[in-house]
Amino acid sequence: MSAIGDLSACEAAAAFARGDITARAAVDAIAARIERFQSRLNAYAATAVEDARERAEDLDRRRRRGEALGRLAGAVLAINDNFATARGVTACGSRMLAGYHAPYDAAAVARIVAAGGIIIGKTVMDEFAAGGTTETSAVGPARNPWDPSHTPGGAAGGGACAVAARLCHGGYGSDTDGSIRLPAAFCGITGLKPTYGRVSRYGLAACGSSLEQIGPFARDARDAALLLSAIAGHDPRDATSAPLPPPDCLVPPANLPRGLRIGFPRAGCERSCEPAVLASADDACAAFRALGARIAPLAMPLLEHAAACLRVIAAAEAASNLARLDGAHFGHRTAEKAPPGGDETEFLCAASRREGFGAEIKRRILLGTLVLSSGRYESCYAKALRVRRLIKEELERAFESCDLVLLPAAPAAPFKLGEKIADPAALLRLHVFTAGANLAGVPALSFPAGFAGGLPLGVQLLAPPFGEGLLLQAGHAFQQATDWHLRAPPGVAGEEDA
Amino acid sequence: MSVAELLTPAQVEAAARLARLLLNEGEAAAFAAQLAPILARVQALDELDTSNVAPLARLSPLANVLRPDEARPSLGADLALREAPDAAGGFFRVPRVLGEGGGA
């Protein structure tokens, strides 16, 4: 058997259920790896190893007693730093919430725990998910395990890094604008953004409320199916959660449905991505064709507008949601005193926000405030909402003739930390292929599909709303025919558990 | 209109006041320069004719969600105030809003 830390989530859960490994041994193996690699990779914002050990010993006791345990029992998992947990800090990658203890567990966290999952820590993210590289994180960027001088992608880059570097068996992030799919692609793992409404957002720190969804970071599509199945389903505490049973995809079939049609807007992709990325998408199409799918040409002229459209809407929602951080209720409060004669309460709020927020989230708040102000509301915010409808309709038209749509996950291979952080337009372009699924609310699966210069490339498949089962089936079939997802970053896999 | 003209430092300052955000020295100019290229990409949306397209603000169906009107446990004052930077007597405490002698 592989070293315990090298196991996938499915393998770890199965080995635990058989009694081949104890949960305690799984936690110890993962904790040893975190100890070893954290300083190099900065995947975790905070770990809770002692809590995880206690929980593991409880699971081991219950298994010895013959109790029925959940489907995640034995798997050691990471969650994004914006999932509320009653224990430990929920900082959202921000100085504003450094040391903040949430009063309750997010719905997804409660479901992970109820399913037997062992949460070992919270992973690094861009501040309030505003970024595509983790460089806006208040605790420093996470690093790409394939080359630590490179970004793991963002916003939820620490989670993808942790899964790729075997610092957990699986993880969960949130995806407002590719925050799961971009880092999954950059780190060579599988990431799923579920349909809007598939997973409860109760206890997810609200930022882009009409766009974001919680989803899994996984070693492969099978793991993604297992991890999704544990958290999906209706929750009355989230009014946008869909009253549907979880998707029936726990064990995806290994073959493609007969006659599957995959649309590929090649010309639109070519305009927006590097040649190596386009080549990997072409190769993925060829692999799907060999599996019996039909690859259909598709025109998606609105693709190039999706990232700007989403940025306006996300900024407006962030400006509104983050208004609650005011120095009075929770989070950072300034120690500065108001200037004489000034409005002390107003100063308390505005100075606390100046100190607590980093530059990028300030820019998003300002952009959101600008597009919601009377001078720009119609020309920017309402315009973006109208374009959002056009983009959603464009995807709906695609799904009239195709079962799935294939796109690159990112327009470029992973790049060096620092390379693009001063170029706002280049950073916006990173989201060209991910924005559409968030704007339309459809599910999308990002998975490894090649390498460029030793760094991973990913493609994604999009499905109609609530089509996660088909997505995971297609991803799983692809992974039966290819081995991109089996490659591990140099120096992290196959080591003895110390 | 050039990209730089899409956003002036004065407009950033006005937005910062609305957003209740004090800016550091030089940030108004820096943010204006950094956000202008984003606004240029937003302006490019004008190429698309949306004259007969209704805005789409939310994806979930707009149906009222009702539940029985029954008392349920809630967070409670102690827990709600636990993270307050300054709390007293069951309240969040902030600086004096009204002037001495009940003015304002």
Coordinates of C-alpha atoms in Angstrom, one line a residue:
Chain A
M1 CA 0.0 0.0 0.0
S2 CA 1.1 3.6 -0.6
A3 CA 2.3 5.7 2.2
I4 CA -0.8 6.9 4.2
G5 CA -0.2 10.5 3.2
D6 CA -0.2 9.6 -0.5
L7 CA -3.6 8.0 -0.4
S8 CA -6.5 9.7 -2.2
A9 CA -9.6 10.5 -0.1
C10 CA -11.4 7.5 -1.5
E11 CA -8.5 5.2 -0.7
A12 CA -8.0 6.6 2.8
A13 CA -11.7 6.2 3.6
A14 CA -11.7 2.7 2.2
A15 CA -8.5 1.7 4.1
F16 CA -10.0 3.1 7.3
A17 CA -13.3 1.2 6.8
R18 CA -11.4 -2.1 6.2
G19 CA -9.3 -1.5 9.3
D20 CA -6.1 -1.3 7.3
I21 CA -5.2 2.1 8.8
T22 CA -6.3 4.0 11.9
A23 CA -7.6 7.6 11.6
R24 CA -4.9 8.5 14.1
A25 CA -2.2 7.2 11.9
A26 CA -3.7 9.1 8.9
V27 CA -3.6 12.4 10.9
D28 CA 0.0 11.7 12.1
A29 CA 1.2 11.0 8.6
I30 CA -0.4 14.2 7.2
A31 CA 0.8 16.3 10.1
A32 CA 4.3 15.1 9.6
R33 CA 4.2 16.2 5.9
I34 CA 2.7 19.5 6.9
E35 CA 5.5 20.0 9.4
R36 CA 8.0 19.2 6.7
F37 CA 6.6 21.3 3.8
Q38 CA 4.6 24.1 5.3
S39 CA 7.6 26.5 5.5
R40 CA 8.4 25.9 1.9
L41 CA 4.8 26.0 0.5
N42 CA 2.7 28.1 3.0
A43 CA -0.4 26.1 2.1
Y44 CA -2.0 26.5 5.5
A45 CA -3.1 29.7 7.2
A46 CA -3.7 27.7 10.4
T47 CA -3.5 24.1 11.4
A48 CA -5.4 22.3 14.2
V49 CA -3.4 19.1 14.6
E50 CA -4.3 18.4 18.2
D51 CA -8.0 18.8 17.4
A52 CA -7.6 16.5 14.5
R53 CA -5.8 13.9 16.6
E54 CA -8.6 13.9 19.2
R55 CA -11.2 13.5 16.5
A56 CA -9.3 10.7 14.9
E57 CA -9.0 8.8 18.1
D58 CA -12.7 9.2 18.6
L59 CA -13.3 7.8 15.1
D60 CA -11.0 4.9 15.8
R61 CA -12.8 4.1 19.1
R62 CA -16.2 4.2 17.3
R63 CA -15.0 2.0 14.5
R64 CA -13.7 -0.6 17.0
R65 CA -17.1 -0.6 18.6
G66 CA -18.6 -1.4 15.2
E67 CA -20.4 1.9 14.8
A68 CA -21.5 3.0 11.3
L69 CA -19.3 5.9 10.4
G70 CA -19.7 8.4 7.5
R71 CA -18.3 8.1 4.0
L72 CA -15.4 10.5 4.8
A73 CA -14.2 8.7 7.9
G74 CA -10.5 8.3 7.8
A75 CA -9.9 11.1 5.3
V76 CA -7.8 14.1 6.5
L77 CA -9.1 17.3 4.9
A78 CA -8.4 21.0 4.6
I79 CA -10.9 23.8 4.3
N80 CA -10.6 27.4 3.0
D81 CA -10.0 30.2 5.5
N82 CA -13.4 31.7 4.8
F83 CA -15.4 28.7 6.2
A84 CA -16.8 29.6 9.6
T85 CA -15.7 27.2 12.4
A86 CA -16.7 27.4 16.0
R87 CA -13.2 26.3 16.9
G88 CA -10.1 28.1 15.7
V89 CA -9.7 31.3 13.7
T90 CA -11.7 32.3 10.5
A91 CA -9.6 35.0 9.0
C92 CA -10.6 35.0 5.3
G93 CA -6.9 35.8 4.5
S94 CA -7.4 39.3 6.0
R95 CA -5.8 41.3 8.7
M96 CA -9.3 42.6 9.4
L97 CA -10.3 39.2 10.8
A98 CA -6.9 38.0 12.2
G99 CA -7.8 36.2 15.4
Y100 CA -11.5 36.2 14.7
H101 CA -13.5 33.3 16.2
A102 CA -16.8 32.6 14.4
P103 CA -19.7 31.8 16.7
Y104 CA -20.8 28.7 14.7
D105 CA -19.8 26.1 12.1
A106 CA -20.6 26.7 8.5
A107 CA -23.2 24.2 7.1
A108 CA -20.5 22.6 4.9
V109 CA -18.2 22.2 7.9
A110 CA -20.9 20.5 9.9
R111 CA -21.6 18.2 7.0
I112 CA -17.9 17.3 6.6
V113 CA -17.7 16.5 10.3
A114 CA -21.0 14.5 10.3
A115 CA -19.6 12.5 7.3
G116 CA -16.6 11.5 9.4
G117 CA -14.1 13.9 7.8
I118 CA -11.1 15.1 9.9
I119 CA -10.4 18.7 9.4
I120 CA -6.7 19.4 9.9
G121 CA -6.5 23.1 9.0
K122 CA -7.5 26.1 7.1
T123 CA -5.7 27.0 3.8
V124 CA -4.3 30.2 2.5
M125 CA -6.5 32.4 0.3
D126 CA -6.4 35.8 -1.3
E127 CA -7.9 38.4 1.1
F128 CA -11.7 37.9 1.0
A129 CA -11.1 35.9 -2.2
A130 CA -10.0 39.0 -4.1
G131 CA -7.2 37.7 -6.3
G132 CA -6.1 34.9 -8.6
T133 CA -2.6 34.2 -7.2
T134 CA -2.9 34.2 -3.3
E135 CA -0.5 37.2 -3.3
T136 CA -3.2 39.4 -1.6
S137 CA -3.3 37.0 1.4
A138 CA -2.5 38.7 4.7
V139 CA -0.3 35.7 5.7
G140 CA 1.7 35.7 2.5
P141 CA 1.2 33.7 -0.7
A142 CA 0.9 30.0 -0.9
R143 CA 3.4 28.5 -3.3
N144 CA 3.1 26.2 -6.3
P145 CA 4.3 22.7 -5.2
W146 CA 5.6 22.1 -8.8
D147 CA 7.9 25.1 -8.4
P148 CA 7.7 27.2 -5.2
S149 CA 8.8 30.4 -7.0
H150 CA 5.4 30.2 -8.9
T151 CA 1.9 31.0 -7.8
P152 CA -0.5 28.1 -7.0
G153 CA -3.3 30.2 -8.5
G154 CA -6.0 31.8 -6.5
A155 CA -8.1 32.8 -4.7
A156 CA -8.2 29.4 -2.8
G157 CA -4.6 28.5 -3.8
G158 CA -3.5 27.1 -0.4
G159 CA -6.1 24.3 -0.7
A160 CA -5.0 23.3 -4.2
C161 CA -1.4 23.4 -3.0
A162 CA -2.2 21.3 0.0
V163 CA -3.9 18.6 -2.1
A164 CA -1.2 18.5 -4.8
A165 CA 1.6 18.3 -2.2
R166 CA -0.2 15.6 -0.2
L167 CA -0.6 17.8 2.8
C168 CA -4.2 16.5 3.1
H169 CA -6.3 13.8 1.4
G170 CA -8.7 16.3 0.0
G171 CA -9.9 19.9 0.5
Y172 CA -12.6 22.4 0.0
G173 CA -12.6 25.9 -1.4
S174 CA -15.1 28.5 -2.6
D175 CA -15.3 29.6 -6.2
T176 CA -16.5 33.2 -7.0
D177 CA -14.5 33.6 -10.1
G178 CA -12.5 30.5 -10.7
S179 CA -11.1 30.4 -7.1
I180 CA -11.3 26.6 -7.1
R181 CA -10.7 25.9 -10.8
L182 CA -7.7 28.2 -11.4
P183 CA -5.6 26.8 -8.5
A184 CA -6.7 23.3 -9.3
A185 CA -5.3 23.8 -12.9
F186 CA -2.1 25.5 -11.7
C187 CA -1.4 22.7 -9.1
G188 CA -2.3 19.8 -11.3
I189 CA -5.4 18.5 -9.4
T190 CA -9.1 18.2 -9.9
G191 CA -11.5 21.0 -8.7
L192 CA -15.2 21.3 -8.9
K193 CA -17.4 24.4 -8.8
P194 CA -20.9 23.0 -8.2
T195 CA -24.1 24.5 -9.5
Y196 CA -25.2 27.7 -7.7
G197 CA -27.5 26.4 -5.0
R198 CA -26.0 22.9 -4.9
V199 CA -24.1 23.5 -1.6
S200 CA -25.3 25.6 1.3
R201 CA -23.4 28.9 1.7
Y202 CA -24.5 29.2 5.3
G203 CA -21.4 30.1 7.3
L204 CA -19.3 30.9 4.2
A205 CA -18.0 34.5 4.7
A206 CA -20.2 36.3 2.1
C207 CA -18.4 38.2 -0.6
G208 CA -19.8 37.6 -4.1
S209 CA -23.1 36.3 -2.9
S210 CA -24.7 35.7 -6.3
L211 CA -21.6 34.0 -7.7
E212 CA -19.9 31.9 -5.1
Q213 CA -20.2 28.2 -4.4
I214 CA -18.3 25.8 -2.1
G215 CA -16.7 22.8 -3.8
P216 CA -13.9 20.2 -3.5
F217 CA -10.2 20.1 -4.3
A218 CA -9.4 16.5 -5.1
R219 CA -6.7 14.2 -6.4
D220 CA -9.1 13.0 -9.1
A221 CA -12.8 13.0 -10.3
R222 CA -13.7 10.1 -8.0
D223 CA -12.4 11.9 -5.0
A224 CA -14.3 15.0 -6.1
A225 CA -17.5 13.0 -6.3
L226 CA -17.0 11.6 -2.8
L227 CA -16.1 15.1 -1.3
L228 CA -19.1 16.7 -3.1
S229 CA -21.5 14.1 -2.0
A230 CA -20.7 14.8 1.7
I231 CA -21.6 18.5 1.5
A232 CA -24.3 18.8 -1.2
G233 CA -28.0 19.1 -0.6
H234 CA -30.7 21.5 0.6
D235 CA -30.2 23.7 3.7
P236 CA -33.1 25.8 4.9
R237 CA -30.6 28.3 6.4
D238 CA -29.4 29.3 2.9
A239 CA -32.4 30.7 0.9
T240 CA -30.5 30.2 -2.3
S241 CA -29.9 26.5 -1.6
A242 CA -31.8 24.4 -4.1
P243 CA -34.4 22.0 -2.6
L244 CA -32.9 19.0 -4.5
P245 CA -31.3 15.8 -3.2
P246 CA -27.5 15.5 -3.5
P247 CA -26.3 14.5 -7.0
D248 CA -26.2 10.8 -7.7
C249 CA -22.5 10.5 -8.6
L250 CA -20.8 8.9 -5.6
V251 CA -19.1 6.3 -7.8
P252 CA -18.9 7.8 -11.4
P253 CA -19.1 5.2 -14.2
A254 CA -15.7 4.8 -16.0
N255 CA -17.2 5.2 -19.5
L256 CA -18.7 8.1 -21.3
P257 CA -22.4 8.1 -22.0
R258 CA -22.9 6.9 -25.6
G259 CA -23.0 9.7 -28.2
L260 CA -21.8 12.4 -25.7
R261 CA -21.5 15.8 -27.5
I262 CA -18.8 18.2 -26.2
G263 CA -18.7 21.7 -27.6
F264 CA -15.4 23.4 -27.9
P265 CA -15.2 27.1 -28.9
R266 CA -11.7 26.8 -30.3
A267 CA -11.5 30.2 -32.1
G268 CA -12.6 32.1 -29.0
C269 CA -10.1 30.2 -26.8
E270 CA -7.3 30.7 -29.3
R271 CA -7.8 34.5 -29.1
S272 CA -7.4 34.5 -25.3
C273 CA -4.8 31.9 -24.3
E274 CA -1.2 30.8 -24.7
P275 CA -0.4 28.2 -27.4
A276 CA 0.6 25.5 -24.9
V277 CA -2.8 25.9 -23.2
L278 CA -4.7 25.6 -26.5
A279 CA -2.6 22.5 -27.4
S280 CA -3.6 20.9 -24.1
A281 CA -7.3 21.6 -24.8
D282 CA -6.9 20.1 -28.3
D283 CA -5.3 17.0 -26.7
A284 CA -8.1 16.7 -24.2
C285 CA -10.6 16.9 -27.1
A286 CA -8.7 14.1 -28.9
A287 CA -8.8 12.0 -25.7
F288 CA -12.5 12.5 -25.4
R289 CA -13.0 11.7 -29.1
A290 CA -11.0 8.4 -28.5
L291 CA -13.5 7.7 -25.7
G292 CA -16.4 8.0 -28.2
A293 CA -17.4 11.6 -27.7
R294 CA -18.2 13.9 -30.5
I295 CA -16.4 17.3 -30.4
A296 CA -18.6 20.0 -31.8
P297 CA -17.5 23.4 -32.9
L298 CA -19.1 26.2 -31.0
A299 CA -19.1 30.0 -31.2
M300 CA -19.0 31.8 -27.9
P301 CA -18.3 35.5 -28.9
L302 CA -19.2 36.7 -25.4
L303 CA -16.4 34.7 -23.8
E304 CA -13.9 37.6 -23.9
H305 CA -16.3 39.9 -22.0
A306 CA -17.1 37.5 -19.1
A307 CA -14.2 38.5 -16.8
A308 CA -14.9 42.2 -16.9
C309 CA -18.7 41.6 -16.5
L310 CA -18.1 39.4 -13.4
R311 CA -15.6 41.8 -11.9
V312 CA -18.2 44.6 -11.8
I313 CA -20.8 42.4 -10.2
A314 CA -18.4 40.8 -7.7
A315 CA -17.0 44.1 -6.7
A316 CA -20.4 45.6 -6.1
E317 CA -21.4 42.5 -4.0
A318 CA -18.1 42.7 -2.1
A319 CA -18.4 46.4 -1.3
S320 CA -21.9 45.7 0.0
N321 CA -21.0 42.6 2.0
L322 CA -17.8 43.9 3.5
A323 CA -19.6 47.1 4.7
R324 CA -20.4 45.0 7.9
L325 CA -16.7 45.2 8.9
D326 CA -16.9 48.5 10.6
G327 CA -14.7 48.3 13.7
A328 CA -17.7 48.2 16.0
H329 CA -19.2 44.7 15.8
F330 CA -16.3 42.3 15.2
G331 CA -12.9 42.3 13.5
H332 CA -10.1 44.9 13.6
R333 CA -10.6 48.2 15.5
T334 CA -8.2 51.0 15.1
A335 CA -6.3 52.3 18.2
E336 CA -6.1 55.7 16.6
K337 CA -8.1 58.6 18.0
A338 CA -10.2 60.8 15.8
P339 CA -8.8 64.3 15.0
P340 CA -10.3 67.0 17.2
G341 CA -13.7 68.1 16.1
G342 CA -14.1 65.1 13.8
D343 CA -16.9 62.5 13.9
E344 CA -15.5 59.9 16.2
T345 CA -17.7 57.0 15.2
E346 CA -17.2 57.6 11.5
F347 CA -13.5 57.8 12.1
L348 CA -13.5 54.6 14.1
C349 CA -15.1 52.8 11.1
A350 CA -13.0 54.4 8.3
A351 CA -9.7 54.1 10.1
S352 CA -10.3 50.5 11.2
R353 CA -11.1 49.7 7.5
R354 CA -7.9 51.5 6.4
E355 CA -5.8 49.4 8.7
G356 CA -7.6 46.1 8.4
F357 CA -8.0 45.8 4.6
G358 CA -5.2 45.2 2.1
A359 CA -4.7 47.1 -1.1
E360 CA -6.5 44.7 -3.5
I361 CA -9.7 44.4 -1.4
K362 CA -9.7 48.1 -1.0
R363 CA -9.6 48.5 -4.8
R364 CA -12.5 46.0 -5.1
I365 CA -14.5 47.9 -2.5
L366 CA -13.9 51.2 -4.3
L367 CA -14.7 49.7 -7.7
G368 CA -17.9 48.3 -6.3
T369 CA -18.8 51.6 -4.7
L370 CA -18.1 53.4 -7.9
V371 CA -20.2 51.1 -10.1
L372 CA -23.1 51.4 -7.6
S373 CA -22.9 55.2 -7.4
S374 CA -25.5 57.2 -9.3
G375 CA -23.0 58.4 -12.0
R376 CA -22.0 54.8 -13.1
Y377 CA -24.9 52.6 -11.9
E378 CA -26.6 52.3 -15.3
S379 CA -23.4 52.4 -17.5
C380 CA -21.4 49.9 -15.3
Y381 CA -23.5 47.9 -12.8
A382 CA -26.8 47.5 -14.7
K383 CA -24.8 47.0 -17.9
A384 CA -22.9 44.2 -16.4
L385 CA -26.1 42.6 -15.2
R386 CA -27.6 42.8 -18.7
V387 CA -24.4 41.3 -20.2
R388 CA -24.6 38.6 -17.5
R389 CA -28.0 37.6 -18.9
L390 CA -26.5 37.5 -22.4
I391 CA -23.7 35.2 -21.2
K392 CA -26.1 32.9 -19.5
E393 CA -28.2 32.7 -22.6
E394 CA -25.1 32.0 -24.7
L395 CA -24.3 29.0 -22.5
E396 CA -27.9 27.9 -22.6
R397 CA -27.8 27.9 -26.4
A398 CA -24.6 25.9 -26.3
F399 CA -26.3 23.3 -24.2
E400 CA -29.1 23.0 -26.7
S401 CA -26.6 21.3 -29.1
C402 CA -24.0 20.0 -26.7
D403 CA -24.1 18.0 -23.5
L404 CA -20.9 19.6 -22.1
V405 CA -18.6 22.6 -23.0
L406 CA -14.9 22.3 -22.9
L407 CA -12.7 25.3 -22.1
P408 CA -9.1 25.8 -20.8
A409 CA -9.2 26.5 -17.0
A410 CA -6.6 29.3 -17.2
P411 CA -5.3 31.2 -20.2
A412 CA -1.7 30.7 -19.2
A413 CA 0.6 28.3 -17.4
P414 CA 1.4 29.0 -13.8
F415 CA 3.7 32.1 -13.6
K416 CA 6.1 33.5 -11.1
L417 CA 5.0 35.1 -7.9
G418 CA 5.3 38.9 -8.4
E419 CA 5.2 38.6 -12.1
K420 CA 1.7 40.0 -12.7
I421 CA 0.7 41.5 -9.3
A422 CA 1.3 45.0 -10.5
D423 CA -0.7 44.5 -13.8
P424 CA -4.4 44.7 -13.0
A425 CA -5.5 44.1 -16.6
A426 CA -3.3 40.9 -16.9
L427 CA -4.7 39.7 -13.6
L428 CA -8.3 40.3 -14.8
R429 CA -7.5 38.2 -18.0
L430 CA -6.6 35.2 -15.8
H431 CA -10.4 34.8 -15.2
V432 CA -11.4 34.8 -18.9
F433 CA -12.4 31.1 -19.0
T434 CA -13.7 30.7 -15.4
A435 CA -16.1 33.7 -15.2
G436 CA -18.9 32.3 -17.4
A437 CA -19.7 29.4 -15.1
N438 CA -20.1 31.7 -12.1
L439 CA -22.2 34.3 -14.0
A440 CA -24.5 31.5 -15.3
G441 CA -24.5 29.5 -12.1
V442 CA -23.6 26.3 -13.9
P443 CA -21.2 23.6 -12.6
A444 CA -17.7 23.2 -13.9
L445 CA -14.9 20.6 -13.3
S446 CA -11.3 21.6 -13.8
F447 CA -8.8 18.8 -14.2
P448 CA -5.2 18.2 -15.3
A449 CA -4.6 18.0 -19.0
G450 CA -0.9 18.5 -19.7
F451 CA 2.3 20.3 -18.7
A452 CA 4.2 23.3 -20.0
G453 CA 7.8 23.7 -18.8
G454 CA 7.2 21.2 -16.0
L455 CA 4.2 23.1 -14.7
P456 CA 0.6 21.8 -14.9
L457 CA -2.1 22.9 -17.3
G458 CA -5.8 22.3 -16.7
V459 CA -9.0 22.2 -18.8
Q460 CA -12.5 22.5 -17.6
L461 CA -15.9 21.0 -18.6
L462 CA -19.1 22.9 -18.0
A463 CA -22.5 21.3 -17.7
P464 CA -26.1 22.6 -17.5
P465 CA -27.3 23.4 -14.0
F466 CA -27.2 20.4 -11.6
G467 CA -25.2 18.3 -14.2
E468 CA -22.5 17.4 -11.7
G469 CA -23.1 13.7 -12.2
L470 CA -22.3 13.9 -15.9
L471 CA -19.3 16.2 -15.3
L472 CA -17.8 13.8 -12.8
Q473 CA -18.5 10.8 -15.1
A474 CA -16.7 12.6 -18.0
G475 CA -13.8 13.6 -15.8
H476 CA -13.5 10.1 -14.4
A477 CA -13.6 8.5 -17.9
F478 CA -10.9 11.0 -19.1
Q479 CA -8.7 10.0 -16.1
Q480 CA -9.1 6.3 -16.9
A481 CA -7.5 7.1 -20.3
T482 CA -4.9 9.6 -19.3
D483 CA -2.3 9.9 -16.5
W484 CA -1.9 13.6 -16.0
H485 CA -3.7 13.5 -12.7
L486 CA -1.4 10.8 -11.4
R487 CA 1.7 12.9 -11.6
A488 CA 2.9 14.3 -8.3
P489 CA 5.1 17.4 -7.7
P490 CA 8.8 16.5 -7.5
G491 CA 9.9 15.6 -4.0
V492 CA 6.5 15.3 -2.3
A493 CA 5.1 11.8 -3.1
G494 CA 6.2 8.4 -2.2
E495 CA 8.1 9.3 0.9
E496 CA 8.0 7.2 4.1
D497 CA 5.6 8.3 6.7
A498 CA 7.8 9.5 9.5
Chain B
M1 CA -11.4 59.3 -23.7
S2 CA -8.0 58.0 -22.6
V3 CA -7.8 55.2 -20.0
A4 CA -6.5 57.5 -17.4
E5 CA -9.5 59.8 -17.8
L6 CA -11.8 57.0 -16.9
L7 CA -11.1 57.5 -13.2
T8 CA -9.6 60.5 -11.4
P9 CA -8.1 60.5 -7.9
A10 CA -10.9 62.9 -6.8
Q11 CA -13.5 60.3 -7.9
V12 CA -11.6 57.6 -5.9
E13 CA -11.7 59.9 -2.8
A14 CA -15.4 60.4 -3.2
A15 CA -16.0 56.7 -3.4
A16 CA -13.8 56.1 -0.4
R17 CA -16.0 58.5 1.6
L18 CA -19.1 56.5 0.6
A19 CA -17.3 53.2 1.4
R20 CA -16.3 54.6 4.8
L21 CA -12.7 53.9 4.0
L22 CA -9.8 56.3 4.9
L23 CA -7.1 56.3 2.3
N24 CA -3.4 56.4 3.0
E25 CA -1.2 59.1 1.5
G26 CA -0.9 58.6 -2.3
E27 CA -3.5 55.8 -2.5
A28 CA -6.2 57.9 -4.3
A29 CA -3.8 58.4 -7.2
A30 CA -2.5 54.9 -7.2
F31 CA -5.9 53.2 -7.0
A32 CA -7.2 55.5 -9.8
A33 CA -4.3 54.4 -12.0
Q34 CA -4.8 50.7 -11.1
L35 CA -8.6 50.7 -11.6
A36 CA -8.7 52.7 -14.8
P37 CA -7.6 49.6 -17.0
I38 CA -10.4 47.6 -15.3
L39 CA -12.9 50.3 -16.1
A40 CA -11.6 50.3 -19.7
R41 CA -12.5 46.6 -19.9
V42 CA -15.9 47.4 -18.4
Q43 CA -16.4 50.1 -21.0
A44 CA -15.7 47.5 -23.7
L45 CA -19.1 45.9 -22.7
D46 CA -20.7 48.9 -24.5
E47 CA -19.9 47.0 -27.8
L48 CA -22.8 44.7 -26.8
D49 CA -26.3 45.8 -27.5
T50 CA -28.3 45.3 -24.4
S51 CA -31.2 47.7 -25.1
N52 CA -33.7 44.9 -24.9
V53 CA -32.0 42.8 -22.2
A54 CA -33.2 42.8 -18.6
P55 CA -30.6 42.9 -15.8
L56 CA -29.9 39.5 -14.2
A57 CA -29.0 40.0 -10.6
R58 CA -29.7 36.6 -9.1
L59 CA -29.9 33.0 -10.3
S60 CA -32.2 31.4 -7.8
P61 CA -35.9 31.6 -8.5
L62 CA -37.5 34.6 -6.7
A63 CA -39.9 32.6 -4.6
N64 CA -40.7 33.5 -1.0
V65 CA -39.5 30.9 1.4
L66 CA -41.8 30.5 4.4
R67 CA -41.4 28.5 7.6
P68 CA -43.7 28.0 10.6
D69 CA -43.7 31.0 13.0
E70 CA -42.1 29.1 15.8
A71 CA -39.5 30.2 18.4
R72 CA -36.1 28.6 17.8
P73 CA -32.8 29.0 19.6
S74 CA -30.7 31.9 18.4
L75 CA -27.1 33.0 18.9
G76 CA -27.7 34.9 22.1
A77 CA -26.3 38.2 23.3
D78 CA -23.1 36.7 24.9
L79 CA -22.0 34.9 21.8
A80 CA -23.0 37.7 19.5
L81 CA -20.9 40.2 21.5
R82 CA -18.0 37.8 22.1
E83 CA -15.9 39.2 19.2
A84 CA -16.9 42.8 19.7
P85 CA -13.8 45.0 20.1
D86 CA -15.6 46.8 22.9
A87 CA -18.8 45.7 24.5
A88 CA -20.6 46.8 27.7
G89 CA -23.9 45.9 29.3
G90 CA -25.1 43.8 26.4
F91 CA -24.2 46.5 23.8
F92 CA -21.6 47.2 21.2
R93 CA -19.8 50.3 22.5
V94 CA -18.7 53.0 20.1
P95 CA -17.5 56.6 20.7
R96 CA -20.1 59.2 21.7
V97 CA -22.4 60.1 18.8
L98 CA -24.3 63.0 20.4
G99 CA -22.4 66.1 21.6
E100 CA -22.0 67.1 25.2
G101 CA -25.2 68.3 26.7
G102 CA -27.3 66.4 24.2
G103 CA -26.5 68.5 21.2
A104 CA -26.3 67.5 17.5

